[in-house]
CSV table of C-alpha atoms in Angstrom, one decimal:
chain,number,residue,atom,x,y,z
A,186,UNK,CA,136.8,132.5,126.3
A,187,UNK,CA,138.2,129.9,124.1
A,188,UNK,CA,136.7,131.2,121.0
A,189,UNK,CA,137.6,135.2,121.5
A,190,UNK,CA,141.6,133.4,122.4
A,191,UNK,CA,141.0,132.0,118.3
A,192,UNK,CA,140.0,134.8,116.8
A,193,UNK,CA,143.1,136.6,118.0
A,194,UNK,CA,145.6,134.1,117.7
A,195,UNK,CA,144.0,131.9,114.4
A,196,UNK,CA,145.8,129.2,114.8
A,197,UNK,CA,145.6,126.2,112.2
A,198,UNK,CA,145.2,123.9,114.8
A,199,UNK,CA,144.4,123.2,118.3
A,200,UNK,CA,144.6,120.1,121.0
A,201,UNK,CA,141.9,119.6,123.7
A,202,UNK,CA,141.1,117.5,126.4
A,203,UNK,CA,137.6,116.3,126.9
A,204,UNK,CA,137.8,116.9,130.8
A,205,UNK,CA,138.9,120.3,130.9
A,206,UNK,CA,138.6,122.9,133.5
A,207,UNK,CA,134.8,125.4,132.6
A,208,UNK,CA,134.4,123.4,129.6
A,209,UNK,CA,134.1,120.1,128.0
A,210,UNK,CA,136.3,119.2,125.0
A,211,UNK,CA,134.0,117.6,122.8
A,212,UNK,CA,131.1,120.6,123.2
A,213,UNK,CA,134.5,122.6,122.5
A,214,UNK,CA,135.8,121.2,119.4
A,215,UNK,CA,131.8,121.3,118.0
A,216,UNK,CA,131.7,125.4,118.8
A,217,UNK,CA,135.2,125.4,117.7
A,218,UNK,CA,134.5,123.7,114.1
A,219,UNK,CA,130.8,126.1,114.4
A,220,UNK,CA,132.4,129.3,113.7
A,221,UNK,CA,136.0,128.5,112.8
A,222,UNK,CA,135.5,125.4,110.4
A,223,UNK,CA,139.1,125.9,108.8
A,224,UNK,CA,141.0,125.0,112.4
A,225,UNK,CA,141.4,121.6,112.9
A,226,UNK,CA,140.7,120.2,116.1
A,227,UNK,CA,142.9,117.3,118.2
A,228,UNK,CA,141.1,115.7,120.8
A,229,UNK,CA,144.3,114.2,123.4
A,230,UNK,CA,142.1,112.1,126.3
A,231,UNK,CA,142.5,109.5,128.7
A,232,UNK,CA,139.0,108.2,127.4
A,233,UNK,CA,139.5,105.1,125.6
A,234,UNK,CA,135.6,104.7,125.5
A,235,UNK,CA,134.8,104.2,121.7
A,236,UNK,CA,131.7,106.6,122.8
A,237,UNK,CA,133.8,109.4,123.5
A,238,UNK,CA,135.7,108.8,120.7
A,239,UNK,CA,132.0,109.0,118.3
A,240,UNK,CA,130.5,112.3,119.9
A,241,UNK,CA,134.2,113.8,119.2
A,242,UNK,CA,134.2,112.8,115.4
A,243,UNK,CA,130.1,114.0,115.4
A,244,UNK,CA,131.5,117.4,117.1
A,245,UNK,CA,133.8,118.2,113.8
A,246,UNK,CA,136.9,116.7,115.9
A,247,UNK,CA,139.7,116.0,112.9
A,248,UNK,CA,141.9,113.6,115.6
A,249,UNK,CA,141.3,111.6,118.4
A,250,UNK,CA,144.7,110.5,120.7
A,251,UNK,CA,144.8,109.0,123.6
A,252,UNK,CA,147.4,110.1,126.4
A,253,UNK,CA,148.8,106.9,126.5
A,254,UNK,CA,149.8,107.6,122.9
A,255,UNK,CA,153.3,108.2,122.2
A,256,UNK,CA,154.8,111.5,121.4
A,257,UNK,CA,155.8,109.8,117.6
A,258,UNK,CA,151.9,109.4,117.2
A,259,UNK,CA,151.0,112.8,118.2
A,260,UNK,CA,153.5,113.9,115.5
A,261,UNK,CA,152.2,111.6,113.2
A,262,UNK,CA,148.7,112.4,113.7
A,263,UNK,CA,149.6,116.4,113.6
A,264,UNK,CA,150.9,116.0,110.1
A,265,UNK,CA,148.2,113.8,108.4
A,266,UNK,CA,145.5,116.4,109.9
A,267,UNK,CA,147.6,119.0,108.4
A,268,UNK,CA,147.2,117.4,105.2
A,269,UNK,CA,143.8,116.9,105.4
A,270,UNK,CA,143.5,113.6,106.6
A,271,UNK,CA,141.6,112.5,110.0
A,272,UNK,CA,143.7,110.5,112.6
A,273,UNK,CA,142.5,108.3,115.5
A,274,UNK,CA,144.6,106.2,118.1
A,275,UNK,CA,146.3,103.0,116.7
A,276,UNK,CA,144.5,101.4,120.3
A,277,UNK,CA,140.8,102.6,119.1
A,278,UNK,CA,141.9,102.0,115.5
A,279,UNK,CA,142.9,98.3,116.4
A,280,UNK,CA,139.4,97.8,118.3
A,281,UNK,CA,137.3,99.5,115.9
A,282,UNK,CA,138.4,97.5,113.0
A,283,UNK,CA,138.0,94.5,114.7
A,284,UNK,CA,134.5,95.7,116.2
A,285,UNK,CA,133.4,96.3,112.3
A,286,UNK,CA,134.3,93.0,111.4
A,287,UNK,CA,132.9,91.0,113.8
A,288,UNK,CA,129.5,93.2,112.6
A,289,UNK,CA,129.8,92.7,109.0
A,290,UNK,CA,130.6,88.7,109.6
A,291,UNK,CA,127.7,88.2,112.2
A,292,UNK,CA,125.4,90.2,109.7
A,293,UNK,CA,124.4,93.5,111.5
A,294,UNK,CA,125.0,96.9,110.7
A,295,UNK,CA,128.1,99.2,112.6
A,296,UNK,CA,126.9,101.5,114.7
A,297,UNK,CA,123.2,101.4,115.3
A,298,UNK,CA,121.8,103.9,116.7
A,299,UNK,CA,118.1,104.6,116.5
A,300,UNK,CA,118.6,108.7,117.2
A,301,UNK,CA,118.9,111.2,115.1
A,302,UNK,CA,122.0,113.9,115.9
A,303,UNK,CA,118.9,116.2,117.1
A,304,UNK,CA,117.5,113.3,119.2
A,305,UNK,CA,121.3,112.8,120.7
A,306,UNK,CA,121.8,116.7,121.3
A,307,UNK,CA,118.1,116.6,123.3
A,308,UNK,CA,119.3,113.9,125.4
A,309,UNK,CA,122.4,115.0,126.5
A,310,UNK,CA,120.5,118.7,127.7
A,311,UNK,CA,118.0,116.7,129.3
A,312,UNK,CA,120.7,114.4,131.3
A,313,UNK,CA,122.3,117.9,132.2
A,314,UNK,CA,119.2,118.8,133.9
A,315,UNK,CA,118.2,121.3,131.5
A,316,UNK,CA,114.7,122.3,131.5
A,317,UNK,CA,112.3,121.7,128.0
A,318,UNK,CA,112.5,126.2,127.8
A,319,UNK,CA,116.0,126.0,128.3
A,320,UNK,CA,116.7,123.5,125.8
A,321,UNK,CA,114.2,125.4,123.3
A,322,UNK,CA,116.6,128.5,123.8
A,323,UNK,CA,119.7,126.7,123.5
A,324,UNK,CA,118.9,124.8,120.2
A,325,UNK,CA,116.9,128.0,118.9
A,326,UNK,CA,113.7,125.9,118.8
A,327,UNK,CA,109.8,125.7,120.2
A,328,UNK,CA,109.3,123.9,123.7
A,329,UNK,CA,106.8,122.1,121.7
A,330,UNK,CA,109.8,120.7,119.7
A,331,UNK,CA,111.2,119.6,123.0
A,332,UNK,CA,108.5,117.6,123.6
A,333,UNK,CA,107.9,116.4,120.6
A,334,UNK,CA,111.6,115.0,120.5
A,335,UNK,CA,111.9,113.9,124.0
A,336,UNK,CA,108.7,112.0,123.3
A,337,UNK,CA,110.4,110.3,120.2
A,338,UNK,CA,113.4,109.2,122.1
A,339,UNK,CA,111.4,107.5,125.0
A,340,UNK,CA,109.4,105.5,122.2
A,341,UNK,CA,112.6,104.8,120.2
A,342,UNK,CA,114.7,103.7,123.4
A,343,UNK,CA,111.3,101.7,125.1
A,344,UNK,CA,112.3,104.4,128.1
A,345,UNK,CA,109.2,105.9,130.5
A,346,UNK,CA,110.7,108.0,132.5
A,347,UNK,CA,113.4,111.2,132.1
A,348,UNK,CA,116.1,109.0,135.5
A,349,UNK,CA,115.8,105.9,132.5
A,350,UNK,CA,116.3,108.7,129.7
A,351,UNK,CA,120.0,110.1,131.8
A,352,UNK,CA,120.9,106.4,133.0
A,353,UNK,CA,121.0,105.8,128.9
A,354,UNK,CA,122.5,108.9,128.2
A,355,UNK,CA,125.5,108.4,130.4
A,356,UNK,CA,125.7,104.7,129.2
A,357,UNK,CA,126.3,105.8,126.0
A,358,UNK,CA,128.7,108.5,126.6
A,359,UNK,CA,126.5,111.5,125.5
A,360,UNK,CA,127.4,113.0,129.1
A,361,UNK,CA,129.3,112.9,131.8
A,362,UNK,CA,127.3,114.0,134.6
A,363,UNK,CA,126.6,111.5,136.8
């Protein structure tokens, strides 16, 4: 629905929520950026979670506000995506920077994550209850694959069982289902 409302309005840019009604925001903005890579794409949320915040810059998302934002930022934020530029919440800002420097001065890396985007997409189908054939049929590849990847994750993550492989997934933001 969203994307046939695009194509006949094509507007430069749009705002979502994550939590919207039928769909979620951050699967939005990555179909969005898919087939109309020239909009950009606000995420506005009440998530302050720096996860959220992650799989909406992954999905292609050009801005990330929170509601608690003011009205000045969203302006602000609007005109530096305009220009190009990608904008995130002065609150997540403050805490990411200070988040990277605590890594860089106790010596580890920023944001280590031992899956691969594919690995990440698998897991969130898998803590959505999809089935290996429907996965294989969403992401245009063999159940084989599936397996192959679901089997990769477990090792990677230490995890034995698919109720450990959705406890991690929510953890780490990659759903919401609960």
């Amino acid at each position: 629905e969203l994307l046939n409302l695009l194509k006949n309005i094509n507007p430069h840019m749009i705002i979502l929520d994550i939590s919207m009604p039928n769909l979620r925001g951050i699967e939005a903005a990555h179909e969005v950026k898919m087939v109309y890579p020239e909009i950009k794409v606000v995420i506005l949320t009440m998530h302050k979670k720096k996860e959220y915040l992650y799989h909406a810059l992954s999905a292609g998302a050009d801005g990330y506000l929170l509601k608690e934002d003011t009205g000045e930022e969203l302006l602000t934020a609007i005109t530096k995506i305009r220009r190009g530029g990608i904008y995130l919440s002065p609150i997540l800002s403050e805490e990411l920077t200070n988040e990277l420097i605590g890594f860089y001065r106790n010596g580890r890396k920023p944001l280590d994550d031992p899956l691969t985007m594919r690995e990440k997409e698998i897991l969130k189908l898998i803590a959505e209850e999809k089935s290996s054939k429907e996965i294989a049929n969403l992401l245009f590849i063999s159940v084989r694959t599936v397996g192959h990847h679901r089997s990769s994750i477990m090792k990677k993550l230490n995890i034995n069982k698919i109720a450990g492989l959705v406890k991690y997934a929510i953890q780490k933001g990659y759903t919401s289902n609960i």
